[in-house]
XYZ file of C-alpha atoms in Angstrom:
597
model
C -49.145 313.279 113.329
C -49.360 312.599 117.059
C -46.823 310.246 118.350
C -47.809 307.690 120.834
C -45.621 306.237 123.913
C -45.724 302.955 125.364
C -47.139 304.107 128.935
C -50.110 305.842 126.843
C -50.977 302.763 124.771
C -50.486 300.309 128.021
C -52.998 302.963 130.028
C -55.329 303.398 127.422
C -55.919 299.532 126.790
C -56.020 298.219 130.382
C -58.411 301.256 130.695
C -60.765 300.284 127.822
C -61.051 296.354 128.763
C -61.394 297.365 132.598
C -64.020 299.612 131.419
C -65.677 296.478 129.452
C -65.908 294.863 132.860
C -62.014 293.117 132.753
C -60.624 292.581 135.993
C -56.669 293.482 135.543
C -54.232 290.881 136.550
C -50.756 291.210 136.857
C -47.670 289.845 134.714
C -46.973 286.450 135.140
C -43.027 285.867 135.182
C -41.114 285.454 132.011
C -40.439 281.867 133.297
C -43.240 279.671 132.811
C -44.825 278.059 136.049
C -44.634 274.100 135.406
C -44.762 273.951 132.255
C -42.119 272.208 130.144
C -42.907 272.926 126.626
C -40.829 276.295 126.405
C -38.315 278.248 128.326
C -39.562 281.371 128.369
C -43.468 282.645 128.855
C -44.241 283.668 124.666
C -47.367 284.556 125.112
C -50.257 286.328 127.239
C -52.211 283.276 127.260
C -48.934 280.838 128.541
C -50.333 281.492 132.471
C -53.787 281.003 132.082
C -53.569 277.650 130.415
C -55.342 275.726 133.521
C -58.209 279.041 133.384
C -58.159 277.942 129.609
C -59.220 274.233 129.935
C -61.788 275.166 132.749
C -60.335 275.780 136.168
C -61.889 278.911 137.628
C -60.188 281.888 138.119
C -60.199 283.917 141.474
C -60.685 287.161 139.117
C -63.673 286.202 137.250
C -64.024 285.394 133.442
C -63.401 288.597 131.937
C -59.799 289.755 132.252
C -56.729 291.713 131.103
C -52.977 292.478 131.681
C -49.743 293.733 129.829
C -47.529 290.317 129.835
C -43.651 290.746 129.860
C -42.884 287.550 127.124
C -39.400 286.630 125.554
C -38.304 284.906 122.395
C -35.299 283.744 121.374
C -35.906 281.922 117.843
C -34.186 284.437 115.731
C -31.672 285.652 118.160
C -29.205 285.815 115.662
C -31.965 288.359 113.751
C -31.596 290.796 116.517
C -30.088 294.316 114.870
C -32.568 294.492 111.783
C -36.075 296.400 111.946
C -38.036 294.047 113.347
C -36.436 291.416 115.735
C -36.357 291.744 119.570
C -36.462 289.137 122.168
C -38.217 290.756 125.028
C -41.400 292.269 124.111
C -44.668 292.880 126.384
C -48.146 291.406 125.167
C -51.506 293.488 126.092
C -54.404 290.776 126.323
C -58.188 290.080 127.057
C -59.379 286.639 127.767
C -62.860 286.081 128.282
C -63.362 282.282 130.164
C -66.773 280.981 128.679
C -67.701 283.986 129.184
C -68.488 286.220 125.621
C -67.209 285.292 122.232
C -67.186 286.088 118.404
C -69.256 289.476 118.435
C -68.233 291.637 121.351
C -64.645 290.850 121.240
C -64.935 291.564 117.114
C -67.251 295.013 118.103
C -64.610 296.115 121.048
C -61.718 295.760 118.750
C -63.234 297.410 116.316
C -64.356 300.008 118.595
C -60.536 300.320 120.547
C -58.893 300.285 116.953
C -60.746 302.982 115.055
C -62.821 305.460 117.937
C -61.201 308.979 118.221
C -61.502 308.169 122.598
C -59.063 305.537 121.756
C -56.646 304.655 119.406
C -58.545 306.944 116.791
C -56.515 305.103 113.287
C -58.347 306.014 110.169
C -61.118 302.920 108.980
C -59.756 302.789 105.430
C -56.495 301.912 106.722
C -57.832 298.720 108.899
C -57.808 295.513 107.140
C -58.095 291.988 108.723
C -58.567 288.281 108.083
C -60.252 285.469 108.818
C -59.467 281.569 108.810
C -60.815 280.149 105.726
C -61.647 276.656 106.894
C -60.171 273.208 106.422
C -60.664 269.623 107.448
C -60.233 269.957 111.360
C -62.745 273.328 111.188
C -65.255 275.143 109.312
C -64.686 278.677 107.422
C -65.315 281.092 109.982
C -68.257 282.803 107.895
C -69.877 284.374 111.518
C -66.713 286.813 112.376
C -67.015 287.927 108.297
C -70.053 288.853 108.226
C -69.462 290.938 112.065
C -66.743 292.452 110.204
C -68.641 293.643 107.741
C -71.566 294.388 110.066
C -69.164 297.106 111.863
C -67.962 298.755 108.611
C -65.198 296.979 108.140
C -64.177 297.172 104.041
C -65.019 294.016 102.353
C -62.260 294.070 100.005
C -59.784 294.317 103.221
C -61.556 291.740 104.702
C -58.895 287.959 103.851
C -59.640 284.615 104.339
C -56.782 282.307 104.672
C -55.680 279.076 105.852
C -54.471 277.795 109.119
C -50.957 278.735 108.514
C -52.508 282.100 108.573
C -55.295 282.147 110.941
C -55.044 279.908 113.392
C -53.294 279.612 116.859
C -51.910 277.010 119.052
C -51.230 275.036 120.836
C -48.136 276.281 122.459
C -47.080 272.794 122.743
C -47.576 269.261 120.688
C -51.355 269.564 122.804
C -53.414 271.904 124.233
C -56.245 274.146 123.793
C -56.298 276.260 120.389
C -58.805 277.785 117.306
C -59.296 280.063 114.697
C -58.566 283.734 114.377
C -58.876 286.827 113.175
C -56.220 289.206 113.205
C -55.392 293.023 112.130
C -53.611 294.908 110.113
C -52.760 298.859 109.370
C -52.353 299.404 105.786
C -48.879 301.036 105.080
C -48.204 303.731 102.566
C -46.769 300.749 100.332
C -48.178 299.737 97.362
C -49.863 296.361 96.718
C -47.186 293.911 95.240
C -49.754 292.785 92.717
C -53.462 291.521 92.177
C -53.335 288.766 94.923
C -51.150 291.068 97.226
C -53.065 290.371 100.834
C -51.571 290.226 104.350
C -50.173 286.667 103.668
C -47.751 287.662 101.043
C -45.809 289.362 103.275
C -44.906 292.387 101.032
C -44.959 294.907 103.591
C -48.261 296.095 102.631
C -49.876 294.851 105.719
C -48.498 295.306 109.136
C -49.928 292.976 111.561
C -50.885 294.185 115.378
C -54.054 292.505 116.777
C -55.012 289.115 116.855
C -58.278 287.339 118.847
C -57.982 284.014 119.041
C -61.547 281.609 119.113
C -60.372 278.943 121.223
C -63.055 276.607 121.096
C -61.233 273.356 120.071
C -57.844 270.922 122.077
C -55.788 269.315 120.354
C -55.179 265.876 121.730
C -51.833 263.766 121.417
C -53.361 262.041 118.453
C -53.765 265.098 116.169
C -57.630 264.858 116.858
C -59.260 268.685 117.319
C -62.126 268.112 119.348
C -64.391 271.043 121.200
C -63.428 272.009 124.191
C -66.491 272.242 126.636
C -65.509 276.226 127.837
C -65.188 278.330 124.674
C -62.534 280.971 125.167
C -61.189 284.028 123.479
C -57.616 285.130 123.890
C -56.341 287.856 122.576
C -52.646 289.587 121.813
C -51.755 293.051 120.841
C -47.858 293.204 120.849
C -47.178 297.222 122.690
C -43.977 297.066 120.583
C -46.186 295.892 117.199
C -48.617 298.785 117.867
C -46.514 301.335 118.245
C -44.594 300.721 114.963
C -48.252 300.300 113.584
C -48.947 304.031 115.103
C -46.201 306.145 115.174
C -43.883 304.657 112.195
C -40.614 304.035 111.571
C -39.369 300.874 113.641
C -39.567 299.594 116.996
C -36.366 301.526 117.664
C -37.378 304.653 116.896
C -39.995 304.287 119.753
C -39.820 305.566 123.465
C -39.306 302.576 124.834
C -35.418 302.452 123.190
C -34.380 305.779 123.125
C -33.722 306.569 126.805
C -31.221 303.635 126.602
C -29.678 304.657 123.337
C -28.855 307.385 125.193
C -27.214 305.631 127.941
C -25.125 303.623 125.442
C -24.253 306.970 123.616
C -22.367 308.309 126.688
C -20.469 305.502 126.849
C -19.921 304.859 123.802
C -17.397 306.289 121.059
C -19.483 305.582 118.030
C -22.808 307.815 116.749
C -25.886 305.181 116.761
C -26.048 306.521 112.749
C -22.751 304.742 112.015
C -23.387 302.027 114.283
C -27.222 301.094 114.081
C -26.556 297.794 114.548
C -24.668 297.038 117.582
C -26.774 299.885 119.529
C -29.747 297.493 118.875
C -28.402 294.149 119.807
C -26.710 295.793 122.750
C -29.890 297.557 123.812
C -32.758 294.628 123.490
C -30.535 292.161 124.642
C -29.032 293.686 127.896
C -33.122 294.647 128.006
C -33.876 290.772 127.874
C -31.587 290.035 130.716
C -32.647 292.364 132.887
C -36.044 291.387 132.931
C -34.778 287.455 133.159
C -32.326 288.446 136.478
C -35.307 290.991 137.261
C -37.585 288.071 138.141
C -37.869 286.606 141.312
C -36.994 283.142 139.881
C -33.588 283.473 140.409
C -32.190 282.603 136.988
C -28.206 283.084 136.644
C -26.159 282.817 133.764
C -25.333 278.906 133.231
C -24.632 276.161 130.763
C -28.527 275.128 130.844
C -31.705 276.159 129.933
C -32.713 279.384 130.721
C -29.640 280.450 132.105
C -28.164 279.176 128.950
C -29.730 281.608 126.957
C -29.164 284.142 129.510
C -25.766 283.992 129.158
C -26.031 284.024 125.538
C -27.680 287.351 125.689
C -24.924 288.673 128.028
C -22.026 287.402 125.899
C -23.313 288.553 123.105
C -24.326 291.817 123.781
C -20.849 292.478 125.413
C -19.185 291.302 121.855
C -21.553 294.051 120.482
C -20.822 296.750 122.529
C -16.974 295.772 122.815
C -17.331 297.424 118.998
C -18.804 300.484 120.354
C -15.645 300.968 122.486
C -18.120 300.543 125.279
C -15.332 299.769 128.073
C -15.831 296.376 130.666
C -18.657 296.916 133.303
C -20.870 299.598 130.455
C -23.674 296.607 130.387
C -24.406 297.146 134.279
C -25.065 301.216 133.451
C -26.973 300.318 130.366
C -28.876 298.091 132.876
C -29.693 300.319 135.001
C -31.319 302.662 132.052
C -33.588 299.922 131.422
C -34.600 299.750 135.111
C -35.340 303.304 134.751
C -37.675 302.732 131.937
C -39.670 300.284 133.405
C -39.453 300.190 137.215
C -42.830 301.615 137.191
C -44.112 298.896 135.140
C -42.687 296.200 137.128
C -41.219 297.119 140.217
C -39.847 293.986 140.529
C -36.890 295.316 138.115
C -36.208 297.938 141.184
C -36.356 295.697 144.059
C -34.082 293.283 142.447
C -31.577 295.885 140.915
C -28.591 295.139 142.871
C -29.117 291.266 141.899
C -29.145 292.301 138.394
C -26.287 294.616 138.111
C -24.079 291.902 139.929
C -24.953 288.751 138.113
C -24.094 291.142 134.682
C -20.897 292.510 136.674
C -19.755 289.012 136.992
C -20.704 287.101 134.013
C -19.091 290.109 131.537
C -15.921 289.067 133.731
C -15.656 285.778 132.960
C -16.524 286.477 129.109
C -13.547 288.723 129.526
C -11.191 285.376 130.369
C -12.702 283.187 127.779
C -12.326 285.793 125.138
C -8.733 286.054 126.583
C -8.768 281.965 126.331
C -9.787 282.281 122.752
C -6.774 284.333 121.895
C -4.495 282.075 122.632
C -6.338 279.079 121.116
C -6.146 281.405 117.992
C -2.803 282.299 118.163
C -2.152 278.384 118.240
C -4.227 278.011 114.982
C -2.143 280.940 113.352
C 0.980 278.892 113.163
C -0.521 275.542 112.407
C -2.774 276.913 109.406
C -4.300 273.902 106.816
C -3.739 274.953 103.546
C -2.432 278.353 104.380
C -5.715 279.403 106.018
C -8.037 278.070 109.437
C -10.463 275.895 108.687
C -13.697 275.627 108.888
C -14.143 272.995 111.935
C -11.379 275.086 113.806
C -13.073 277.961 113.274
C -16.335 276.943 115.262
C -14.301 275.059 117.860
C -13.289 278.854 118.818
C -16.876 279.559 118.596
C -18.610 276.465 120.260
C -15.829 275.395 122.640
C -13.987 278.650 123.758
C -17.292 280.852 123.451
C -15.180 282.840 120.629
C -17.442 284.628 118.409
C -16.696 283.890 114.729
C -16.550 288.079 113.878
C -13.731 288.454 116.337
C -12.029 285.581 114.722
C -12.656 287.196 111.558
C -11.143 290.648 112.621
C -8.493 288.889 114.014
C -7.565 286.663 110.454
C -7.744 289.868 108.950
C -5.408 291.363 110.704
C -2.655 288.818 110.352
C -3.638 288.109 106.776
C -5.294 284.894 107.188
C -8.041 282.870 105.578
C -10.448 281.522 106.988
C -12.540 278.763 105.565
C -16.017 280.542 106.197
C -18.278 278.197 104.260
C -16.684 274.985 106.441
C -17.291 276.928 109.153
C -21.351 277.974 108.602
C -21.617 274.554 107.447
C -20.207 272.847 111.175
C -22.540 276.083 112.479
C -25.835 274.953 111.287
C -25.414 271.270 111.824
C -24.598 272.434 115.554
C -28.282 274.701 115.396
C -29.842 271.591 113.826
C -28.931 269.132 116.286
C -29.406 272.137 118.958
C -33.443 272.301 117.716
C -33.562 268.860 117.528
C -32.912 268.246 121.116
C -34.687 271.470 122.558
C -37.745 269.630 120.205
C -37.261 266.535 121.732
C -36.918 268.277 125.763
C -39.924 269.384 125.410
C -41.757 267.708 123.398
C -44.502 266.810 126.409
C -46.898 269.517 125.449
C -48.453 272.552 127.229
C -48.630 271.654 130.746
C -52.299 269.498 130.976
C -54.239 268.764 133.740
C -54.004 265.194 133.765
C -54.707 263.121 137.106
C -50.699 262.735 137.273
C -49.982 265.871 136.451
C -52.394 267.217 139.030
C -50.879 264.752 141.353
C -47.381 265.797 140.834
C -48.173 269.553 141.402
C -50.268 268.924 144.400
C -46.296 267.115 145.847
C -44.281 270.632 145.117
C -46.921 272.139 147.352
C -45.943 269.072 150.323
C -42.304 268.981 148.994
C -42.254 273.328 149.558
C -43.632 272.494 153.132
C -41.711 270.124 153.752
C -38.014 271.561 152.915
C -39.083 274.592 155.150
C -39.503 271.843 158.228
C -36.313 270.369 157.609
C -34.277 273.306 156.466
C -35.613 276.617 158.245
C -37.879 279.598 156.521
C -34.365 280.493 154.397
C -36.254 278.077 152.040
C -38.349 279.594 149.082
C -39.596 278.292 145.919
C -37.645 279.397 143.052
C -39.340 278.068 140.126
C -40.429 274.385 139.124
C -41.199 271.858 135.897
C -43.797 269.347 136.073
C -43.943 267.288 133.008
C -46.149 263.662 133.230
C -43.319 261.871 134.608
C -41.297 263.648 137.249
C -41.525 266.892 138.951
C -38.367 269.447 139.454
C -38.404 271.889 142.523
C -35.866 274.985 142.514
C -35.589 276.341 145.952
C -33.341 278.975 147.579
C -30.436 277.567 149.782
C -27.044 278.249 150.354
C -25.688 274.862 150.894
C -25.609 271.065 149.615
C -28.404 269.092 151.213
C -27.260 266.628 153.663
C -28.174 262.498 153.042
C -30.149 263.045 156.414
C -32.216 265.968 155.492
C -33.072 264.679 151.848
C -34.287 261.225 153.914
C -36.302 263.605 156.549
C -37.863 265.703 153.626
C -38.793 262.573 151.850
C -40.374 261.209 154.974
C -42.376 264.026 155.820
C -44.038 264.356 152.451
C -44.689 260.441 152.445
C -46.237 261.252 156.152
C -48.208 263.841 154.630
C -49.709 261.914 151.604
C -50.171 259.027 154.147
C -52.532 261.083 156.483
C -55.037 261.183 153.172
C -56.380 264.533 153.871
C -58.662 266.426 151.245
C -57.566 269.204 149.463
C -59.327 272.381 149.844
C -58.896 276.122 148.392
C -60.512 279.050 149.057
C -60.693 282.575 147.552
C -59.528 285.560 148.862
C -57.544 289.100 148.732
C -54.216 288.639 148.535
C -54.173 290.705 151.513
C -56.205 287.936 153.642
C -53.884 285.417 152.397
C -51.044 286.781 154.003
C -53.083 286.950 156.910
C -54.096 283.593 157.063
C -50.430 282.434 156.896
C -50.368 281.045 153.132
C -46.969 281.430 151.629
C -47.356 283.087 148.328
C -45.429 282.079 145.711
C -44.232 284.801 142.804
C -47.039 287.250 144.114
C -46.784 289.681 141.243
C -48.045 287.415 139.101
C -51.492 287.454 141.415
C -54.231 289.440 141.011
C -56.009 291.219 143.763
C -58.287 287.740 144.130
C -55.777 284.823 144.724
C -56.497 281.068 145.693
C -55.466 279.263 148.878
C -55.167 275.463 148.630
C -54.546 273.994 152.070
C -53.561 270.264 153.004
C -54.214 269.859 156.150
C -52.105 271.537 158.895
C -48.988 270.393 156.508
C -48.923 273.175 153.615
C -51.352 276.316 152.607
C -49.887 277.732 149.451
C -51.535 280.418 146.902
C -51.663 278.924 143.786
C -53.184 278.347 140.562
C -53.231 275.107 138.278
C -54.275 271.449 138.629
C -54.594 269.862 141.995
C -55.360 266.080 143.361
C -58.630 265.831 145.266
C -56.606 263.983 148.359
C -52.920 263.519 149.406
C -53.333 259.650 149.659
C -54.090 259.913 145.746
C -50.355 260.900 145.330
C -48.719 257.210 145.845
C -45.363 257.388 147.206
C -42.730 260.354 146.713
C -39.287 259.709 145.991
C -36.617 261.656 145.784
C -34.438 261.020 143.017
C -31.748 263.847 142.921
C -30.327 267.207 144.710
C -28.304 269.754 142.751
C -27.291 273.026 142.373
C -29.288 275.281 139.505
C -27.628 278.484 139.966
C -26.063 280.306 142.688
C -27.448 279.556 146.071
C -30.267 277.969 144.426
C -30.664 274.281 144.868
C -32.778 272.012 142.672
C -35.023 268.865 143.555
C -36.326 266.155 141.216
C -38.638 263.617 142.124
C -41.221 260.989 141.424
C -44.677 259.639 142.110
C -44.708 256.084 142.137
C -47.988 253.693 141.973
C -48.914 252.695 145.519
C -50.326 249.411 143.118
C -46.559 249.175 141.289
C -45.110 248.975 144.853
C -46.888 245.862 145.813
């Protein structure tokens, strides 16, 4: 059987879409681009939300990328067959453009032709959403299904748990699928065995999303006036779905299992485990230091799970007697593997191998921190053993993971009171959900007049800070929700009382002029020519948009804009703080030019 690798599947789909008239963008950065409903970037579509509800894109309506996307749900997962928290998502959108039957036929035709991914038609099977109060049963892509060839008996209508995606957030733009399967050599688990019983039958790899409806904050799904289709094939999902065996045993691991090997004292075979969770997750935080957002390890947000990857990854390989500073060569193994891909990994490999450098260092003192807080507990044991809630303040105050305590106990002949402990544990992860539920609650980033408003002010706020503080001054990511706006920006230094007054001013100058916003579209290559500052330009395509505000600010940009600065009202700065290391962070407001009177 011929064995696929990941650089032949990524070639031959951004081949076959470009070849169905796709224009190829690039990857958008893991970190989502004001948006406050996630973290990370999840999914393909996370970018093109604004393209989604109707603003043009500079590429056209037919497009297609590979999309780097993390998830860290099931972190704790990581080390079994099927859990990783980087993977890369190949995609097709089509932006009112075509629909149900040529995005159905080109699957169909990708999946199953012998110029393309050539798998056997008897081992396709697929489904369809069966229909329910917010939508009808999606009879059409049946009977195209069937139409192509497609085996009726393989063909599965279920409900919206099933087949149907979105939104990302609490709102947003979303539909009915259909998605696909390969047929494994298993046998069906009984009469009703289908791709929802999750037997293992049916391995999942393609799925189209119709997104024809929104979902407003009232739970109402009404049409949206630009049907879409979105699609996701997951490169990892497909080549498990090809080749066999799991993503592991695939090209895009082994290269660094054999970094880890030569440092390591332990066979993977007796160790499959902590090769994996060392692997993906030193894989994850490459490609978050990788970016050009300039993420760091902190106690927040992304860097919090950054550092969470880190930490736990060195716990892992400290079992495969991996000694301190073996994450930074496993690192650079991972560049290796995908600098290609996204050269961004390459130009930013110093940054990466220093941030990982540093922040296995200070794991090194807490763990040493943790010892002694054990050896404290040791002497002072309740009921002749450690109990539970000590137990996790190792864990969630010292950063002391509950195996080495464990070990430790074990050594000295110690109980531990384990079921106290998982108990404290998952009220922490409740209460942890909870909140990250409640952060972002908002909803995928809309285009709402104040929303529009706000991210029109990042563009006069970017301009702005370069005035007052000299060209050192880039953006470094930013979160709009319908309230407030928050700027990241590289500096090395605290802002002074007198330059956060003199930014302020400026930007108020600038809405107070009340000039009309304009873009235009052009190469990315006239852009730079023209002067615009671009922002994260490997996200771009070739075509990029140029909004300009007068003489104050010409960005390259996508998403929501006002129609004139004096629609903004007045901005106020509300605080400056550091985010990571020399990056400084902004928030502000829009208030009513009406609430002011």
């Amino acid at each position: 059987m011929k064995l696929y690798t990941s650089e032949e599947i990524r070639a031959k789909y951004i081949q076959f879409f470009q070849e169905k008239g796709h224009a190829v963008i690039s990857s958008a950065s893991v970190i989502p681009d004001n948006d406050p409903t996630v973290l990370f970037t999840t999914a393909g579509m996370h970018p093109l939300v604004p393209y989604l509800l109707g603003e043009k894109h500079p590429s056209g309506t037919r497009l297609t990328n590979v999309q780097k996307c993390i998830r860290t749900v099931d972190i704790d997962e990581v080390g079994d067959d099927t859990h990783c928290t980087f993977f890369e998502m190949m995609g097709n959108w089509s932006l009112g453009d075509y629909f149900k039957h040529e995005s159905i036929s080109w699957s169909w035709e990708f999946v199953t032709s012998p110029n393309w991914l050539d798998i056997p038609k008897h081992k396709i099977a697929v489904t369809v959403f069966e229909g329910d109060d917010d939508a009808p049963r999606d009879q059409e892509s049946y009977e195209i299904w069937c139409a192509l060839g497609q085996c009726e008996e393989e063909i599965f209508f279920l409900p919206k748990a099933d087949n149907w995606w979105g939104p990302a957030g609490q709102t947003g733009p979303c539909g009915p699928d259909t998605e696909i399967f390969i047929i494994s050599d298993k046998e069906r688990c009984g009469p009703t065995c289908s791709p929802a019983c999750g037997c293992g039958r049916y391995v999942e790899f393609w799925n189209i999303v119709f997104m024809k409806y929104n979902k407003t904050a009232e739970g109402k799904f009404e049409p949206l006036d630009q049907k879409n289709v979105d699609t996701g094939m997951g490169l990892e999902r497909v080549l498990v779905a090809l080749n066999g065996g799991t993503v592991y045993d695939s090209d895009l691991f082994t290269t660094i299992f054999s970094r880890i090997e030569e440092l390591s004292e332990t066979a993977y075979e007796n160790q499959p485990k902590a090769y994996r969770v060392v692997a993906d997750h030193t894989r994850t935080a490459v490609f978050i230091l990788g970016d050009n957002y300039g993420i760091t390890p902190s106690n927040v947000d992304q860097g919090y799970v950054l550092r969470r990857l880190i930490r736990r990854a060195v716990r892992f390989a400290m079992q495969l007697s991996i000694q301190e500073g073996g994450l930074a060569d496993i690192a650079s193994a991972v560049i290796d593997k995908y600098e290609l891909i996204y050269p961004e990994l390459q130009s930013n490999r110093d940054k990466i191998i220093r941030e990982l450098q540093a922040e296995e260092a200070r794991f090194q003192k807490t763990l040493a921190q943790g010892l002694r807080e054990f050896d404290k507990l040791s002497i002072s044991l309740v009921n002749g053993q450690i109990d539970g809630a000590a137990a996790f303040k190792l864990y969630d105050t010292y950063g002391f993971p509950i195996e080495l305590t464990m070990e430790l106990a074990t050594e000295r002949s110690i109980a531990i009171d384990l079921e106290g402990y998982l108990e404290k544990f998952q009220k922490h992860r409740e209460l942890s959900q909870a909140g990250a539920a409640q952060k972002f609650k908002g909803g995928l980033a809309d285009n709402s007049a104040q929303t529009a408003n706000l991210h029109t002010a990042t563009h006069l706020l970017h301009a702005a800070l370069r005035k007052v503080l000299g060209d050192e001054v880039a953006q470094k990511g930013s979160n709009i929700t319908a309230e407030r706006l928050r700027f990241d920006f590289s500096f090395h230094r605290k802002m002074t009382e007198e330059e956060i007054v003199a930014t302020e001013r400026l930007v108020n100058e600038a809405i107070a002029e009340g000039v009309g916003i304009t873009f235009e579209e052009m190469t990315l290559e006239d852009a730079r020519r023209t002067g615009a500052i671009g922002l994260f330009e490997s996200k771009y395509g070739q075509m990029v948009k140029v909004y300009t505000m007068g003489k104050f600010s010409k960005e390259i940009c996508g998403g929501p804009h006002a129609v004139n600065t004096a629609d903004l009202g007045t901005f106020k700065i509300v605080k400056e703080e550091s985010s990571s290391s020399s990056v400084r962070r902004i928030k502000a407001v829009l208030e009513s030019t009406d609430a002011l009177r």
